[in-house]
Amino acid sequence: MIKVKYDSLFYIFLFLNVFCKGIGLDNDSKVYLVLLVIGLAMMAIKLLLDNYTKKEFLYILIIMLIGGVTMLFTKKPTLFLTCICISGMKNIDTEKVFDGMYKIRLITFFSVVFLALTGIIENTSLSMWRAGGFETRYSLGFNHPNSLHLALFILMALAIYVKYNNLKVLDYLLMSIINLFIFSYSGSRTGVILVFLLILLTILSKTKKADKLLVSIPNYLLIFLVLFSFFSAILYGKIELFNKLNYFLNGRILYSNYYLTHYNPTIFGVNMSGEEKLLFDNGYIYVFVQFGIAGMLLLLHWLITINKNIKKNKDVKRAVISTLFIIYIFTESFAPNIFMNVVLLFFGGYFFEKRSTKKVVV
């Protein structure tokens, strides 16, 4: 008989989801749903076969309960899937996880872009008024031009994480050229700036003075952006400063103000299926309104724990990645999705740090 390490069941679940997100499939895609069911079946087997301490078992029970209840209230599985993924990270090698995600994202991203450029799949265009005139932006096979550049950002972050110790000047130059090339189609100013900032912080992190500072940045930045998100939204229309900032942030403060004033705070979130037409480009506000106070506290707990461990371990590589995702979450709504907000995978590695003996499934 051939024995297979049952940890591979986790990778099947994770990589199927990463593949689907890598080619831009939404939760309502039938292909994604089929692959998700397969992945969930694999994960269920692993969860049943794992050995847990009382602390681990209780924690998994709590986050599964929170994730499951939010799914019932919101009709969205995003947070629940993240809870499932974190729960299944017992005995999982985080470095192997990131290496696998990088390879999948690399293949899927350039495959989708190539197919769109050659006309094999649709290259959706979007015309919008910007800087005194109409501007046409392209999605290159993804759902939206912003999604295109976000996909590039995630790929670049994974590439930097995996290749951090071996990055050369030519690597930074190549990443910069690709960033500008994709920007010529996406027109995503947020995306192009944050990819360049990611590259810059990576270069700075390799200097002795900067690396000590960088490991302390993530949590302070997180707290600032969360507070700013809520205060600017609440005070929009009352203080001129926030009105001006709203213009530079492409209406993000106005949209946040809308959701905070039209939806009362809830514990486990609300079903917002009728609000697709409005932009929800602030991940912190999105989680609070969509997944409720419980979902928000869970996200903050994960991110703060991750950042504390980064500082404790003086892990400058993870500090760079965490810092940039914290900023990007401020402008997009992918915060609770672990297959896109990949820094959440660090939490599983920290929580299950003390590993038990691995089993096998026949």
Short mmCIF file of C-alpha atoms in Angstrom, two decimals, residues 105 145-155 188 191 325 328 332 334 340:
data_model
loop_
_atom_site.label_atom_id
_atom_site.label_comp_id
_atom_site.label_asym_id
_atom_site.label_seq_id
_atom_site.Cartn_x
_atom_site.Cartn_y
_atom_site.Cartn_z
CA ARG A 105 -0.17 32.60 -9.04
CA PRO A 145 -8.90 46.60 -13.93
CA ASN A 146 -8.35 46.98 -10.17
CA SER A 147 -8.59 43.20 -9.79
CA LEU A 148 -5.93 42.85 -12.47
CA HIS A 149 -3.44 44.99 -10.58
CA LEU A 150 -4.35 43.44 -7.23
CA ALA A 151 -3.55 40.04 -8.75
CA LEU A 152 -0.17 41.40 -9.85
CA PHE A 153 0.47 42.82 -6.38
CA ILE A 154 -0.26 39.46 -4.73
CA LEU A 155 2.04 37.73 -7.23
CA SER A 188 -4.90 51.38 -11.25
CA GLY A 191 -1.97 49.16 -7.61
CA PHE A 325 -1.15 44.25 2.64
CA TYR A 328 -3.85 47.64 0.29
CA GLU A 332 -9.86 47.16 -1.39
CA PHE A 334 -10.32 41.44 0.09
CA MET A 340 -5.89 36.76 -1.41
#
